[in-house]
């Protein structure tokens, strides 16, 4: 039986409380290996509209080599950013990440009140072994809640 020192126990407790250690969904590489390969998938989206209206369209996918991010903790607890993207296997979220976009920043300019524009944004996920559903959410400025902006398989 392996003994854990008081210092190690303290570090584990503090790390877990502060979010340094993966907990919950996808806290092991076995979970990663069941759904994803060693590669990554780039998802190219087009954000378009103006200060009052926004749409998102799929521009394409690109298979890229080597997922270099961690294979644990794939579902973010907090989803920081004005947008969040999630991958679903059925109803189960298997990957999530918050982000901001240049388009969203542009919508705060005076120009965005008089013109429509389109800008690309790329998202990266581990390359899936099975079909997964991608959903992009936008955070409401009024109440901070996320609402669905885009969905595709």
PDB file of C-alpha atoms in Angstrom, residues 12-106:
ATOM      1  CA  UNK A  12      -3.908  17.344  -3.761  1.00  0.00           C
ATOM      2  CA  UNK A  13      -6.618  19.056  -1.695  1.00  0.00           C
ATOM      3  CA  UNK A  14      -5.518  22.595  -2.612  1.00  0.00           C
ATOM      4  CA  UNK A  15      -4.999  21.653  -6.282  1.00  0.00           C
ATOM      5  CA  UNK A  16      -8.475  20.163  -6.492  1.00  0.00           C
ATOM      6  CA  UNK A  17     -10.107  23.155  -4.817  1.00  0.00           C
ATOM      7  CA  UNK A  18      -8.324  25.578  -7.149  1.00  0.00           C
ATOM      8  CA  UNK A  19      -9.027  23.522 -10.263  1.00  0.00           C
ATOM      9  CA  UNK A  20      -5.426  22.493 -10.971  1.00  0.00           C
ATOM     10  CA  UNK A  21      -6.253  18.802 -11.009  1.00  0.00           C
ATOM     11  CA  UNK A  22      -8.778  17.303 -13.422  1.00  0.00           C
ATOM     12  CA  UNK A  23     -11.994  16.210 -11.794  1.00  0.00           C
ATOM     13  CA  UNK A  24     -15.328  15.060 -13.131  1.00  0.00           C
ATOM     14  CA  UNK A  25     -15.820  14.442 -16.831  1.00  0.00           C
ATOM     15  CA  UNK A  26     -12.831  13.116 -18.710  1.00  0.00           C
ATOM     16  CA  UNK A  27     -10.421  13.002 -15.791  1.00  0.00           C
ATOM     17  CA  UNK A  28      -8.514  10.078 -17.326  1.00  0.00           C
ATOM     18  CA  UNK A  29      -6.742   9.388 -20.592  1.00  0.00           C
ATOM     19  CA  UNK A  30      -8.803   6.180 -20.969  1.00  0.00           C
ATOM     20  CA  UNK A  31     -11.871   8.360 -21.519  1.00  0.00           C
ATOM     21  CA  UNK A  32      -9.942  10.397 -24.095  1.00  0.00           C
ATOM     22  CA  UNK A  33      -8.774   7.279 -25.941  1.00  0.00           C
ATOM     23  CA  UNK A  34     -12.328   5.954 -26.234  1.00  0.00           C
ATOM     24  CA  UNK A  35     -13.505   8.965 -28.280  1.00  0.00           C
ATOM     25  CA  UNK A  36     -10.474  10.714 -29.766  1.00  0.00           C
ATOM     26  CA  UNK A  37      -7.334   9.971 -31.774  1.00  0.00           C
ATOM     27  CA  UNK A  38      -3.876  11.520 -31.269  1.00  0.00           C
ATOM     28  CA  UNK A  39      -4.644  14.115 -33.968  1.00  0.00           C
ATOM     29  CA  UNK A  40      -6.679  17.306 -33.832  1.00  0.00           C
ATOM     30  CA  UNK A  41      -9.523  18.777 -35.843  1.00  0.00           C
ATOM     31  CA  UNK A  42      -9.624  22.428 -36.842  1.00  0.00           C
ATOM     32  CA  UNK A  43     -13.138  23.762 -37.300  1.00  0.00           C
ATOM     33  CA  UNK A  44     -13.335  26.948 -39.358  1.00  0.00           C
ATOM     34  CA  UNK A  45     -16.387  29.122 -38.756  1.00  0.00           C
ATOM     35  CA  UNK A  46     -17.551  32.379 -40.298  1.00  0.00           C
ATOM     36  CA  UNK A  47     -19.109  34.897 -37.922  1.00  0.00           C
ATOM     37  CA  UNK A  48     -21.139  37.525 -39.768  1.00  0.00           C
ATOM     38  CA  UNK A  49     -23.568  40.320 -39.031  1.00  0.00           C
ATOM     39  CA  UNK A  50     -23.401  43.644 -37.251  1.00  0.00           C
ATOM     40  CA  UNK A  51     -23.866  45.212 -33.808  1.00  0.00           C
ATOM     41  CA  UNK A  52     -27.480  43.997 -33.636  1.00  0.00           C
ATOM     42  CA  UNK A  53     -27.508  40.634 -35.407  1.00  0.00           C
ATOM     43  CA  UNK A  54     -25.079  37.715 -35.638  1.00  0.00           C
ATOM     44  CA  UNK A  55     -24.966  34.451 -37.605  1.00  0.00           C
ATOM     45  CA  UNK A  56     -22.420  31.638 -37.738  1.00  0.00           C
ATOM     46  CA  UNK A  57     -21.697  29.370 -40.704  1.00  0.00           C
ATOM     47  CA  UNK A  58     -19.408  26.399 -41.117  1.00  0.00           C
ATOM     48  CA  UNK A  59     -16.531  27.182 -43.507  1.00  0.00           C
ATOM     49  CA  UNK A  60     -14.854  23.776 -43.256  1.00  0.00           C
ATOM     50  CA  UNK A  61     -12.917  21.176 -41.301  1.00  0.00           C
ATOM     51  CA  UNK A  62      -9.206  20.412 -41.416  1.00  0.00           C
ATOM     52  CA  UNK A  63      -7.542  17.248 -40.082  1.00  0.00           C
ATOM     53  CA  UNK A  64      -4.294  18.303 -38.401  1.00  0.00           C
ATOM     54  CA  UNK A  65      -1.540  16.382 -36.695  1.00  0.00           C
ATOM     55  CA  UNK A  66      -0.996  16.000 -32.997  1.00  0.00           C
ATOM     56  CA  UNK A  67      -3.385  17.156 -30.311  1.00  0.00           C
ATOM     57  CA  UNK A  68      -0.901  18.880 -28.020  1.00  0.00           C
ATOM     58  CA  UNK A  69      -3.296  20.024 -25.299  1.00  0.00           C
ATOM     59  CA  UNK A  70      -4.040  17.929 -22.202  1.00  0.00           C
ATOM     60  CA  UNK A  71      -6.043  14.727 -22.607  1.00  0.00           C
ATOM     61  CA  UNK A  72      -7.704  15.139 -19.224  1.00  0.00           C
ATOM     62  CA  UNK A  73     -10.108  17.795 -18.017  1.00  0.00           C
ATOM     63  CA  UNK A  74     -11.583  18.217 -21.507  1.00  0.00           C
ATOM     64  CA  UNK A  75     -14.808  19.695 -20.169  1.00  0.00           C
ATOM     65  CA  UNK A  76     -14.124  23.139 -18.732  1.00  0.00           C
ATOM     66  CA  UNK A  77     -16.013  23.904 -15.557  1.00  0.00           C
ATOM     67  CA  UNK A  78     -16.285  27.655 -16.066  1.00  0.00           C
ATOM     68  CA  UNK A  79     -16.439  28.342 -19.815  1.00  0.00           C
ATOM     69  CA  UNK A  80     -14.804  31.748 -19.703  1.00  0.00           C
ATOM     70  CA  UNK A  81     -15.306  33.995 -22.721  1.00  0.00           C
ATOM     71  CA  UNK A  82     -18.153  35.467 -24.722  1.00  0.00           C
ATOM     72  CA  UNK A  83     -18.598  32.136 -26.517  1.00  0.00           C
ATOM     73  CA  UNK A  84     -18.365  28.477 -25.544  1.00  0.00           C
ATOM     74  CA  UNK A  85     -18.105  25.504 -27.875  1.00  0.00           C
ATOM     75  CA  UNK A  86     -19.006  21.981 -26.832  1.00  0.00           C
ATOM     76  CA  UNK A  87     -18.813  18.544 -28.384  1.00  0.00           C
ATOM     77  CA  UNK A  88     -21.573  16.099 -27.496  1.00  0.00           C
ATOM     78  CA  UNK A  89     -21.677  12.311 -27.733  1.00  0.00           C
ATOM     79  CA  UNK A  90     -25.435  11.875 -27.604  1.00  0.00           C
ATOM     80  CA  UNK A  91     -26.504  14.059 -24.669  1.00  0.00           C
ATOM     81  CA  UNK A  92     -23.133  13.851 -22.874  1.00  0.00           C
ATOM     82  CA  UNK A  93     -20.729  16.786 -23.217  1.00  0.00           C
ATOM     83  CA  UNK A  94     -17.259  15.343 -23.924  1.00  0.00           C
ATOM     84  CA  UNK A  95     -15.353  18.557 -24.687  1.00  0.00           C
ATOM     85  CA  UNK A  96     -15.911  22.254 -23.980  1.00  0.00           C
ATOM     86  CA  UNK A  97     -13.902  25.423 -24.199  1.00  0.00           C
ATOM     87  CA  UNK A  98     -14.672  29.118 -23.844  1.00  0.00           C
ATOM     88  CA  UNK A  99     -13.334  31.713 -26.276  1.00  0.00           C
ATOM     89  CA  UNK A 100     -13.646  35.258 -27.560  1.00  0.00           C
ATOM     90  CA  UNK A 101     -13.718  36.302 -31.194  1.00  0.00           C
ATOM     91  CA  UNK A 102     -12.497  39.250 -33.199  1.00  0.00           C
ATOM     92  CA  UNK A 103     -16.010  39.526 -34.635  1.00  0.00           C
ATOM     93  CA  UNK A 104     -17.503  40.038 -31.176  1.00  0.00           C
ATOM     94  CA  UNK A 105     -14.943  42.745 -30.439  1.00  0.00           C
ATOM     95  CA  UNK A 106     -15.742  44.449 -33.768  1.00  0.00           C
TER      96      UNK A 106
END
